[in-house]
PDB file of C-alpha atoms in Angstrom:
ATOM      1  CA  LYS P   1     -39.730 -46.246   9.856  1.00  0.00           C
ATOM      2  CA  GLN P   2     -37.295 -44.105  11.924  1.00  0.00           C
ATOM      3  CA  TRP P   3     -39.947 -42.783  13.789  1.00  0.00           C
ATOM      4  CA  TYR P   4     -42.134 -46.451  14.517  1.00  0.00           C
ATOM      5  CA  GLN P   5     -38.577 -47.740  15.402  1.00  0.00           C
ATOM      6  CA  ARG P   6     -37.915 -44.249  17.825  1.00  0.00           C
ATOM      7  CA  ARG P   7     -41.256 -44.522  19.954  1.00  0.00           C
ATOM      8  CA  VAL P   8     -40.487 -48.719  19.915  1.00  0.00           C
ATOM      9  CA  ALA P   9     -36.811 -47.694  21.327  1.00  0.00           C
ATOM     10  CA  ILE P  10     -38.170 -45.385  23.366  1.00  0.00           C
ATOM     11  CA  THR P  11     -41.028 -47.475  24.686  1.00  0.00           C
ATOM     12  CA  ALA P  12     -38.922 -50.758  24.736  1.00  0.00           C
ATOM     13  CA  GLY P  13     -35.897 -47.864  27.493  1.00  0.00           C
ATOM     14  CA  ASP P  14     -38.957 -46.894  29.515  1.00  0.00           C
ATOM     15  CA  GLN P  15     -40.529 -50.538  30.188  1.00  0.00           C
ATOM     16  CA  MET P  16     -36.807 -51.875  30.755  1.00  0.00           C
ATOM     17  CA  LYS P  17     -36.376 -49.218  33.431  1.00  0.00           C
ATOM     18  CA  LYS P  18     -39.888 -49.832  35.484  1.00  0.00           C
ATOM     19  CA  ILE P  19     -39.351 -53.840  35.355  1.00  0.00           C
ATOM     20  CA  VAL P  20     -36.036 -54.583  34.519  1.00  0.00           C
ATOM     21  CA  SER P  21     -32.887 -52.299  35.677  1.00  0.00           C
ATOM     22  CA  ASN P  22     -30.910 -49.390  35.203  1.00  0.00           C
ATOM     23  CA  GLU P  23     -28.572 -50.458  33.291  1.00  0.00           C
ATOM     24  CA  ALA P  24     -30.921 -52.596  30.710  1.00  0.00           C
ATOM     25  CA  ALA P  25     -33.312 -49.589  29.671  1.00  0.00           C
ATOM     26  CA  PHE P  26     -29.285 -47.638  29.232  1.00  0.00           C
ATOM     27  CA  GLN P  27     -28.302 -50.707  26.672  1.00  0.00           C
ATOM     28  CA  VAL P  28     -31.636 -50.257  25.093  1.00  0.00           C
ATOM     29  CA  TYR P  29     -31.702 -46.540  24.885  1.00  0.00           C
ATOM     30  CA  ASN P  30     -27.679 -46.822  24.205  1.00  0.00           C
ATOM     31  CA  ASP P  31     -28.215 -49.627  20.765  1.00  0.00           C
ATOM     32  CA  ALA P  32     -30.914 -46.752  20.032  1.00  0.00           C
ATOM     33  CA  VAL P  33     -28.898 -44.061  19.321  1.00  0.00           C
ATOM     34  CA  VAL P  34     -26.174 -45.790  17.536  1.00  0.00           C
ATOM     35  CA  ALA P  35     -28.538 -47.318  15.405  1.00  0.00           C
ATOM     36  CA  ILE P  36     -30.180 -43.421  14.648  1.00  0.00           C
ATOM     37  CA  PRO P  37     -27.853 -41.394  15.177  1.00  0.00           C
ATOM     38  CA  LEU P  38     -29.966 -38.055  13.767  1.00  0.00           C
ATOM     39  CA  SER P  39     -32.547 -39.171  16.548  1.00  0.00           C
ATOM     40  CA  VAL P  40     -33.230 -35.721  18.311  1.00  0.00           C
ATOM     41  CA  ASP P  41     -35.630 -37.793  20.318  1.00  0.00           C
ATOM     42  CA  LEU P  42     -34.009 -40.680  21.268  1.00  0.00           C
ATOM     43  CA  TRP P  43     -30.972 -38.549  22.255  1.00  0.00           C
ATOM     44  CA  THR P  44     -33.593 -36.193  24.641  1.00  0.00           C
ATOM     45  CA  TYR P  45     -34.721 -39.395  26.475  1.00  0.00           C
ATOM     46  CA  PHE P  46     -31.313 -40.772  26.612  1.00  0.00           C
ATOM     47  CA  ILE P  47     -31.004 -37.793  28.184  1.00  0.00           C
ATOM     48  CA  HIS P  48     -32.638 -37.174  30.486  1.00  0.00           C
ATOM     49  CA  PHE P  49     -32.528 -41.369  31.921  1.00  0.00           C
ATOM     50  CA  ILE P  50     -29.065 -40.434  32.497  1.00  0.00           C
ATOM     51  CA  ALA P  51     -29.899 -37.139  33.896  1.00  0.00           C
ATOM     52  CA  GLU P  52     -31.999 -39.261  36.221  1.00  0.00           C
ATOM     53  CA  TRP P  53     -30.290 -42.445  36.886  1.00  0.00           C
ATOM     54  CA  LYS P  54     -26.514 -40.260  37.265  1.00  0.00           C
ATOM     55  CA  ASP P  55     -28.269 -37.391  39.035  1.00  0.00           C
ATOM     56  CA  GLY P  56     -25.333 -35.606  40.246  1.00  0.00           C
ATOM     57  CA  ASP P  57     -22.139 -37.137  38.402  1.00  0.00           C
ATOM     58  CA  GLU P  58     -21.394 -34.345  36.143  1.00  0.00           C
ATOM     59  CA  ASN P  59     -19.050 -36.646  34.378  1.00  0.00           C
ATOM     60  CA  GLU P  60     -22.089 -39.062  32.847  1.00  0.00           C
ATOM     61  CA  ILE P  61     -23.842 -35.937  32.378  1.00  0.00           C
ATOM     62  CA  ARG P  62     -21.747 -33.991  30.035  1.00  0.00           C
ATOM     63  CA  THR P  63     -20.305 -36.742  28.067  1.00  0.00           C
ATOM     64  CA  ILE P  64     -23.493 -37.559  27.051  1.00  0.00           C
ATOM     65  CA  TYR P  65     -24.410 -34.278  25.762  1.00  0.00           C
ATOM     66  CA  GLN P  66     -21.258 -33.911  24.102  1.00  0.00           C
ATOM     67  CA  ARG P  67     -22.458 -37.330  22.449  1.00  0.00           C
ATOM     68  CA  ALA P  68     -25.777 -35.777  21.334  1.00  0.00           C
ATOM     69  CA  VAL P  69     -24.393 -33.050  19.906  1.00  0.00           C
ATOM     70  CA  GLU P  70     -21.410 -34.542  18.105  1.00  0.00           C
ATOM     71  CA  ALA P  71     -23.861 -37.237  16.203  1.00  0.00           C
ATOM     72  CA  CYS P  72     -27.067 -35.032  15.578  1.00  0.00           C
ATOM     73  CA  GLY P  73     -26.285 -31.152  16.096  1.00  0.00           C
ATOM     74  CA  GLN P  74     -26.348 -29.652  13.138  1.00  0.00           C
ATOM     75  CA  ASP P  75     -29.104 -30.558  12.896  1.00  0.00           C
ATOM     76  CA  TYR P  76     -32.486 -28.396  11.731  1.00  0.00           C
ATOM     77  CA  ARG P  77     -33.940 -29.613  15.228  1.00  0.00           C
ATOM     78  CA  SER P  78     -31.019 -30.223  17.305  1.00  0.00           C
ATOM     79  CA  ASP P  79     -31.732 -25.938  19.503  1.00  0.00           C
ATOM     80  CA  LYS P  80     -33.414 -28.699  22.086  1.00  0.00           C
ATOM     81  CA  ILE P  81     -30.067 -30.493  22.960  1.00  0.00           C
ATOM     82  CA  TRP P  82     -28.496 -27.365  22.545  1.00  0.00           C
ATOM     83  CA  GLU P  83     -30.226 -25.285  25.426  1.00  0.00           C
ATOM     84  CA  ALA P  84     -30.330 -27.919  27.922  1.00  0.00           C
ATOM     85  CA  TYR P  85     -26.363 -28.567  27.290  1.00  0.00           C
ATOM     86  CA  VAL P  86     -26.150 -24.259  27.788  1.00  0.00           C
ATOM     87  CA  GLU P  87     -28.500 -24.391  30.902  1.00  0.00           C
ATOM     88  CA  TRP P  88     -27.201 -27.447  32.418  1.00  0.00           C
ATOM     89  CA  GLU P  89     -23.677 -25.900  32.458  1.00  0.00           C
ATOM     90  CA  LYS P  90     -24.675 -22.778  33.606  1.00  0.00           C
ATOM     91  CA  GLN P  91     -25.133 -24.094  36.589  1.00  0.00           C
ATOM     92  CA  THR P  92     -22.496 -26.103  37.275  1.00  0.00           C
ATOM     93  CA  ASP P  93     -19.466 -24.512  35.189  1.00  0.00           C
ATOM     94  CA  ASN P  94     -20.016 -21.301  33.744  1.00  0.00           C
ATOM     95  CA  TYR P  95     -16.113 -21.634  31.437  1.00  0.00           C
ATOM     96  CA  ARG P  96     -17.773 -23.924  30.062  1.00  0.00           C
ATOM     97  CA  VAL P  97     -20.943 -21.897  28.212  1.00  0.00           C
ATOM     98  CA  LEU P  98     -18.718 -18.999  26.059  1.00  0.00           C
ATOM     99  CA  LYS P  99     -17.151 -22.139  24.613  1.00  0.00           C
ATOM    100  CA  LEU P 100     -20.352 -24.248  24.598  1.00  0.00           C
ATOM    101  CA  TYR P 101     -22.094 -21.499  22.967  1.00  0.00           C
ATOM    102  CA  ARG P 102     -19.560 -20.698  20.020  1.00  0.00           C
ATOM    103  CA  GLN P 103     -20.239 -23.986  19.299  1.00  0.00           C
ATOM    104  CA  PHE P 104     -24.498 -24.375  19.760  1.00  0.00           C
ATOM    105  CA  LEU P 105     -24.499 -20.453  17.006  1.00  0.00           C
ATOM    106  CA  GLY P 106     -21.771 -21.418  14.726  1.00  0.00           C
ATOM    107  CA  CYS P 107     -24.572 -24.536  13.582  1.00  0.00           C
ATOM    108  CA  VAL P 108     -27.211 -24.228  11.128  1.00  0.00           C
ATOM    109  CA  ILE P 109     -30.436 -24.374  13.644  1.00  0.00           C
ATOM    110  CA  GLN P 110     -34.097 -23.276  14.416  1.00  0.00           C
ATOM    111  CA  ARG P 111     -34.819 -19.654  16.008  1.00  0.00           C
ATOM    112  CA  HIS P 112     -31.335 -18.963  15.705  1.00  0.00           C
ATOM    113  CA  GLN P 113     -31.957 -15.131  16.622  1.00  0.00           C
ATOM    114  CA  TYR P 114     -33.659 -16.159  20.208  1.00  0.00           C
ATOM    115  CA  HIS P 115     -31.309 -18.135  21.480  1.00  0.00           C
ATOM    116  CA  PHE P 116     -28.460 -15.198  19.948  1.00  0.00           C
ATOM    117  CA  ASP P 117     -30.302 -12.823  22.065  1.00  0.00           C
ATOM    118  CA  LYS P 118     -29.702 -15.128  25.479  1.00  0.00           C
ATOM    119  CA  PHE P 119     -26.317 -15.589  24.689  1.00  0.00           C
ATOM    120  CA  ARG P 120     -26.435 -11.984  24.612  1.00  0.00           C
ATOM    121  CA  GLU P 121     -28.298 -10.929  27.604  1.00  0.00           C
ATOM    122  CA  TRP P 122     -26.023 -13.603  29.215  1.00  0.00           C
ATOM    123  CA  ILE P 123     -22.708 -12.058  28.447  1.00  0.00           C
ATOM    124  CA  PHE P 124     -24.433  -8.471  29.725  1.00  0.00           C
ATOM    125  CA  PHE P 125     -25.276  -9.839  33.000  1.00  0.00           C
ATOM    126  CA  THR P 126     -22.417 -12.235  33.956  1.00  0.00           C
ATOM    127  CA  PRO P 127     -18.653 -11.220  35.192  1.00  0.00           C
ATOM    128  CA  VAL P 128     -15.750 -10.747  32.767  1.00  0.00           C
ATOM    129  CA  LYS P 129     -14.052 -13.821  35.811  1.00  0.00           C
ATOM    130  CA  ASP P 130     -16.887 -15.841  35.879  1.00  0.00           C
ATOM    131  CA  MET P 131     -16.756 -16.008  32.377  1.00  0.00           C
ATOM    132  CA  VAL P 132     -12.673 -16.557  31.448  1.00  0.00           C
ATOM    133  CA  THR P 133      -9.910 -18.398  33.755  1.00  0.00           C
ATOM    134  CA  MET P 134      -6.898 -17.613  33.229  1.00  0.00           C
ATOM    135  CA  GLU P 135      -6.040 -20.503  30.810  1.00  0.00           C
ATOM    136  CA  ASP P 136      -8.026 -18.508  28.206  1.00  0.00           C
ATOM    137  CA  ILE P 137      -6.817 -14.918  29.345  1.00  0.00           C
ATOM    138  CA  LYS P 138      -3.083 -16.692  28.863  1.00  0.00           C
ATOM    139  CA  GLU P 139      -4.247 -17.979  25.748  1.00  0.00           C
ATOM    140  CA  LEU P 140      -5.917 -14.700  24.351  1.00  0.00           C
ATOM    141  CA  LEU P 141      -2.833 -13.058  25.261  1.00  0.00           C
ATOM    142  CA  THR P 142      -0.905 -15.504  23.362  1.00  0.00           C
ATOM    143  CA  ARG P 143      -2.687 -15.750  20.618  1.00  0.00           C
ATOM    144  CA  HIS P 144      -3.031 -11.658  20.331  1.00  0.00           C
ATOM    145  CA  LYS P 145       0.760 -11.601  20.438  1.00  0.00           C
ATOM    146  CA  ALA P 146       0.957 -14.588  18.028  1.00  0.00           C
ATOM    147  CA  GLU P 147      -1.256 -11.926  15.761  1.00  0.00           C
ATOM    148  CA  ALA P 148       0.632  -8.539  16.524  1.00  0.00           C
ATOM    149  CA  GLU P 149       4.077 -10.334  15.921  1.00  0.00           C
ATOM    150  CA  ARG P 150       2.670 -11.736  11.810  1.00  0.00           C
ATOM    151  CA  ARG P 151       1.762  -8.757  11.274  1.00  0.00           C
ATOM    152  CA  ARG P 152       4.390  -6.743  12.564  1.00  0.00           C
ATOM    153  CA  ILE P 153       6.298  -8.967   9.987  1.00  0.00           C
ATOM    154  CA  GLU P 154       4.125  -8.202   7.172  1.00  0.00           C
ATOM    155  CA  THR P 155       4.360  -5.337   7.733  1.00  0.00           C
ATOM    156  CA  GLU P 156       7.773  -5.110   7.652  1.00  0.00           C
ATOM    157  CA  LYS P 157       7.772  -7.043   4.570  1.00  0.00           C
ATOM    158  CA  LYS P 158       5.502  -5.120   3.021  1.00  0.00           C
ATOM    159  CA  ILE P 159       7.528  -1.513   3.551  1.00  0.00           C
ATOM    160  CA  LYS P 160      10.858  -3.934   2.587  1.00  0.00           C
ATOM    161  CA  GLU P 161       9.075  -4.815  -0.590  1.00  0.00           C
ATOM    162  CA  GLU P 162       7.890  -1.274  -0.962  1.00  0.00           C
ATOM    163  CA  GLU P 163      12.148   0.325  -0.782  1.00  0.00           C
ATOM    164  CA  GLU P 164      13.269  -2.675  -3.376  1.00  0.00           C
ATOM    165  CA  GLU P 165      10.205  -1.736  -5.628  1.00  0.00           C
ATOM    166  CA  ALA P 166      11.559   1.970  -4.718  1.00  0.00           C
ATOM    167  CA  ARG P 167      15.244   1.170  -5.190  1.00  0.00           C
ATOM    168  CA  ALA P 168      14.578  -1.024  -8.760  1.00  0.00           C
ATOM    169  CA  ALA P 169      12.808   2.725 -10.417  1.00  0.00           C
ATOM    170  CA  ALA P 170      15.139   4.349  -9.584  1.00  0.00           C
ATOM    171  CA  GLU P 171      17.658   2.201 -10.692  1.00  0.00           C
ATOM    172  CA  GLU P 172      15.522   2.242 -14.312  1.00  0.00           C
ATOM    173  CA  ALA P 173      15.475   5.596 -13.931  1.00  0.00           C
ATOM    174  CA  ALA P 174      19.264   6.192 -13.845  1.00  0.00           C
ATOM    175  CA  ARG P 175      19.850   3.569 -16.311  1.00  0.00           C
ATOM    176  CA  LEU P 176      17.460   5.138 -18.545  1.00  0.00           C
ATOM    177  CA  ALA P 177      18.764   8.801 -18.348  1.00  0.00           C
ATOM    178  CA  GLU P 178      21.928   7.615 -19.324  1.00  0.00           C
ATOM    179  CA  GLU P 179      20.735   6.335 -22.134  1.00  0.00           C
ATOM    180  CA  GLN P 180      19.727   9.213 -23.069  1.00  0.00           C
ATOM    181  CA  ARG P 181      22.837  10.993 -22.143  1.00  0.00           C
ATOM    182  CA  LYS P 182      25.051   8.775 -24.328  1.00  0.00           C
ATOM    183  CA  GLN P 183      22.447   9.071 -27.254  1.00  0.00           C
ATOM    184  CA  ALA P 184      22.763  12.629 -26.703  1.00  0.00           C
ATOM    185  CA  GLU P 185      26.963  12.241 -27.237  1.00  0.00           C
ATOM    186  CA  GLU P 186      26.420  10.146 -30.132  1.00  0.00           C
ATOM    187  CA  GLU P 187      24.784  12.164 -31.441  1.00  0.00           C
ATOM    188  CA  GLU P 188      26.262  15.787 -30.681  1.00  0.00           C
ATOM    189  CA  ALA P 189      29.778  13.624 -32.583  1.00  0.00           C
ATOM    190  CA  LYS P 190      27.435  12.581 -35.421  1.00  0.00           C
ATOM    191  CA  ILE P 191      26.861  15.890 -36.163  1.00  0.00           C
ATOM    192  CA  GLN P 192      30.142  17.693 -35.605  1.00  0.00           C
ATOM    193  CA  GLU P 193      31.255  15.203 -37.769  1.00  0.00           C
ATOM    194  CA  ASP P 194      28.711  15.995 -40.568  1.00  0.00           C
ATOM    195  CA  ILE P 195      29.394  19.326 -40.042  1.00  0.00           C
ATOM    196  CA  LYS P 196      33.346  18.645 -40.972  1.00  0.00           C
ATOM    197  CA  ARG P 197      32.300  16.886 -43.358  1.00  0.00           C
ATOM    198  CA  MET P 198      30.524  19.484 -44.718  1.00  0.00           C
ATOM    199  CA  GLN P 199      33.405  21.881 -44.035  1.00  0.00           C
ATOM    200  CA  GLU P 200      35.968  19.670 -46.087  1.00  0.00           C
ATOM    201  CA  GLU P 201      33.647  18.773 -48.903  1.00  0.00           C
ATOM    202  CA  GLN P 202      33.107  22.747 -48.813  1.00  0.00           C
ATOM    203  CA  LYS P 203      37.084  23.281 -48.782  1.00  0.00           C
ATOM    204  CA  MET P 204      37.398  20.471 -51.042  1.00  0.00           C
ATOM    205  CA  ALA P 205      34.479  21.854 -53.689  1.00  0.00           C
ATOM    206  CA  VAL P 206      36.783  25.569 -53.765  1.00  0.00           C
ATOM    207  CA  LEU P 207      39.424  24.079 -54.413  1.00  0.00           C
ATOM    208  CA  GLY P 208      38.000  22.449 -56.924  1.00  0.00           C
ATOM    209  CA  ASP P 209      37.246  25.106 -58.847  1.00  0.00           C
ATOM    210  CA  GLN P 210      40.250  27.276 -58.259  1.00  0.00           C
ATOM    211  CA  PRO P 211      42.978  27.191 -61.710  1.00  0.00           C
ATOM    212  CA  PRO P 212      45.633  25.199 -60.729  1.00  0.00           C
ATOM    213  CA  GLY P 213      48.986  25.810 -58.811  1.00  0.00           C
ATOM    214  CA  ILE P 214      46.996  28.338 -56.694  1.00  0.00           C
ATOM    215  CA  GLU P 215      45.881  25.983 -54.195  1.00  0.00           C
ATOM    216  CA  GLU P 216      48.411  27.476 -51.488  1.00  0.00           C
ATOM    217  CA  VAL P 217      48.843  30.489 -51.401  1.00  0.00           C
ATOM    218  CA  THR P 218      51.650  32.489 -49.171  1.00  0.00           C
ATOM    219  CA  MET P 219      53.752  35.544 -47.554  1.00  0.00           C
ATOM    220  CA  GLU P 220      57.743  34.741 -49.247  1.00  0.00           C
ATOM    221  CA  GLY P 221      58.876  37.018 -51.172  1.00  0.00           C
ATOM    222  CA  VAL P 222      56.219  40.006 -51.184  1.00  0.00           C
ATOM    223  CA  GLU P 223      58.411  42.550 -50.038  1.00  0.00           C
ATOM    224  CA  ASP P 224      60.909  41.986 -52.600  1.00  0.00           C
ATOM    225  CA  GLN P 225      57.865  42.644 -55.988  1.00  0.00           C
ATOM    226  CA  GLU P 226      57.532  45.801 -57.002  1.00  0.00           C
ATOM    227  CA  PRO P 227      53.898  47.630 -56.754  1.00  0.00           C
ATOM    228  CA  ALA P 228      51.599  47.639 -60.171  1.00  0.00           C
ATOM    229  CA  PRO P 229      51.653  50.620 -61.792  1.00  0.00           C
ATOM    230  CA  VAL P 230      49.027  52.325 -61.208  1.00  0.00           C
ATOM    231  CA  GLU P 231      46.261  53.559 -63.848  1.00  0.00           C
ATOM    232  CA  PRO P 232      45.682  57.352 -64.381  1.00  0.00           C
ATOM    233  CA  GLU P 233      42.057  57.084 -63.311  1.00  0.00           C
ATOM    234  CA  GLU P 234      42.064  55.555 -59.859  1.00  0.00           C
ATOM    235  CA  GLU P 235      44.959  57.781 -59.062  1.00  0.00           C
ATOM    236  CA  ALA P 236      42.529  60.130 -59.385  1.00  0.00           C
ATOM    237  CA  VAL P 237      39.277  58.487 -57.747  1.00  0.00           C
ATOM    238  CA  GLN P 238      42.110  58.102 -54.775  1.00  0.00           C
ATOM    239  CA  GLU P 239      43.685  61.574 -54.235  1.00  0.00           C
ATOM    240  CA  GLU P 240      39.670  63.043 -54.379  1.00  0.00           C
ATOM    241  CA  ALA P 241      39.221  60.420 -51.170  1.00  0.00           C
ATOM    242  CA  VAL P 242      42.409  61.758 -49.743  1.00  0.00           C
ATOM    243  CA  LYS P 243      40.759  65.215 -50.171  1.00  0.00           C
ATOM    244  CA  GLU P 244      37.403  64.426 -48.603  1.00  0.00           C
ATOM    245  CA  GLU P 245      38.960  62.147 -46.005  1.00  0.00           C
ATOM    246  CA  ALA P 246      41.068  65.373 -45.048  1.00  0.00           C
ATOM    247  CA  GLU P 247      37.671  67.429 -44.567  1.00  0.00           C
ATOM    248  CA  GLU P 248      36.330  65.781 -42.829  1.00  0.00           C
ATOM    249  CA  GLU P 249      38.442  65.605 -40.680  1.00  0.00           C
ATOM    250  CA  GLU P 250      38.851  69.330 -40.896  1.00  0.00           C
ATOM    251  CA  LYS P 251      34.396  70.043 -39.511  1.00  0.00           C
ATOM    252  CA  VAL P 252      35.639  67.188 -36.782  1.00  0.00           C
ATOM    253  CA  GLU P 253      38.513  69.403 -35.370  1.00  0.00           C
ATOM    254  CA  ASP P 254      35.831  72.840 -35.748  1.00  0.00           C
ATOM    255  CA  VAL P 255      33.404  70.908 -33.784  1.00  0.00           C
ATOM    256  CA  VAL P 256      35.902  69.912 -30.947  1.00  0.00           C
ATOM    257  CA  ALA P 257      36.488  73.754 -31.044  1.00  0.00           C
ATOM    258  CA  MET P 258      33.184  74.744 -31.097  1.00  0.00           C
ATOM    259  CA  GLN P 259      33.411  72.682 -27.819  1.00  0.00           C
ATOM    260  CA  GLU P 260      35.984  73.947 -26.018  1.00  0.00           C
ATOM    261  CA  ASP P 261      34.609  77.589 -26.295  1.00  0.00           C
ATOM    262  CA  ALA P 262      31.738  77.223 -24.745  1.00  0.00           C
ATOM    263  CA  VAL P 263      32.703  75.415 -21.825  1.00  0.00           C
ATOM    264  CA  GLU P 264      34.623  78.406 -21.593  1.00  0.00           C
ATOM    265  CA  GLU P 265      32.201  80.573 -21.898  1.00  0.00           C
ATOM    266  CA  ILE P 266      30.003  78.394 -19.270  1.00  0.00           C
ATOM    267  CA  LYS P 267      33.063  78.819 -17.182  1.00  0.00           C
ATOM    268  CA  LYS P 268      33.160  82.668 -16.940  1.00  0.00           C
ATOM    269  CA  GLU P 269      29.821  83.106 -16.899  1.00  0.00           C
ATOM    270  CA  LYS P 270      29.480  81.480 -13.388  1.00  0.00           C
ATOM    271  CA  SER P 271      32.770  83.527 -11.854  1.00  0.00           C
ATOM    272  CA  THR P 272      30.845  85.949 -12.771  1.00  0.00           C
ATOM    273  CA  ASP P 273      27.833  85.430 -10.934  1.00  0.00           C
ATOM    274  CA  CYS P 274      29.691  84.403  -8.029  1.00  0.00           C
ATOM    275  CA  ASP P 275      32.111  87.441  -8.130  1.00  0.00           C
ATOM    276  CA  SER P 276      28.673  89.631  -7.312  1.00  0.00           C
ATOM    277  CA  ALA P 277      27.213  87.400  -5.332  1.00  0.00           C
ATOM    278  CA  LEU P 278      29.799  88.007  -2.961  1.00  0.00           C
ATOM    279  CA  ILE P 279      30.184  92.172  -3.437  1.00  0.00           C
ATOM    280  CA  PRO P 280      27.676  93.268  -0.978  1.00  0.00           C
ATOM    281  CA  LEU P 281      29.111  90.602   2.326  1.00  0.00           C
ATOM    282  CA  LEU P 282      32.237  93.150   1.462  1.00  0.00           C
TER     283      LEU P 282
END
């Protein structure tokens, strides 16, 4: 049904252009694309009609191209309209071609690789000054500065976060070390208390085993006490020990005397050797 409507609209537009006027044909084509906006064929005939009728009026032709790509530019077969629009802009305004290619190649259309190769060829043979204006360059610089500033802020924020994390980790490590130190001190104090308690318990146990009345021993009055009587056997043992000690002292004195005599003899021998060596010289 739509195909039939398109053929009727195209035929009616041609007849109106030939018989009535271009204004009547324009009205027919305009009503047709409004009724069937996704028809690539209708837009193609409409564009050709406007190009013939408004020859030289770039604003009118550009307006109809814009209407066409906005209405059916996402259609898979709309590459014909896009390609015609690009080729026309290449003849009129190269500054618009780059932006147009961005829109064109961003759509899912047939022969996409072919059109991309055409775009690369145009980029290769077209000077940069003919592709972008000073406004575009300023816009690119502004965007570049904004992007650089955004990255700088993100980098500073990331560095600050890393520093905060490192500081928090250091504080946590210091806190754990302090807790361990305190725990070690508490354990040491506990051990000391246990040792002191065990000593007290041992002391109490020793004092508890002694007969009553001798817990505290002093030297008061010891000098006034008379020596206890010594048994005959003990006296004999003590005398024997004294004799042995005296004999040991005598032996030590004999050894010392023998060493001194040996030293004297060595000195005499050295003196005699020296005298014998000096006699020839005299």
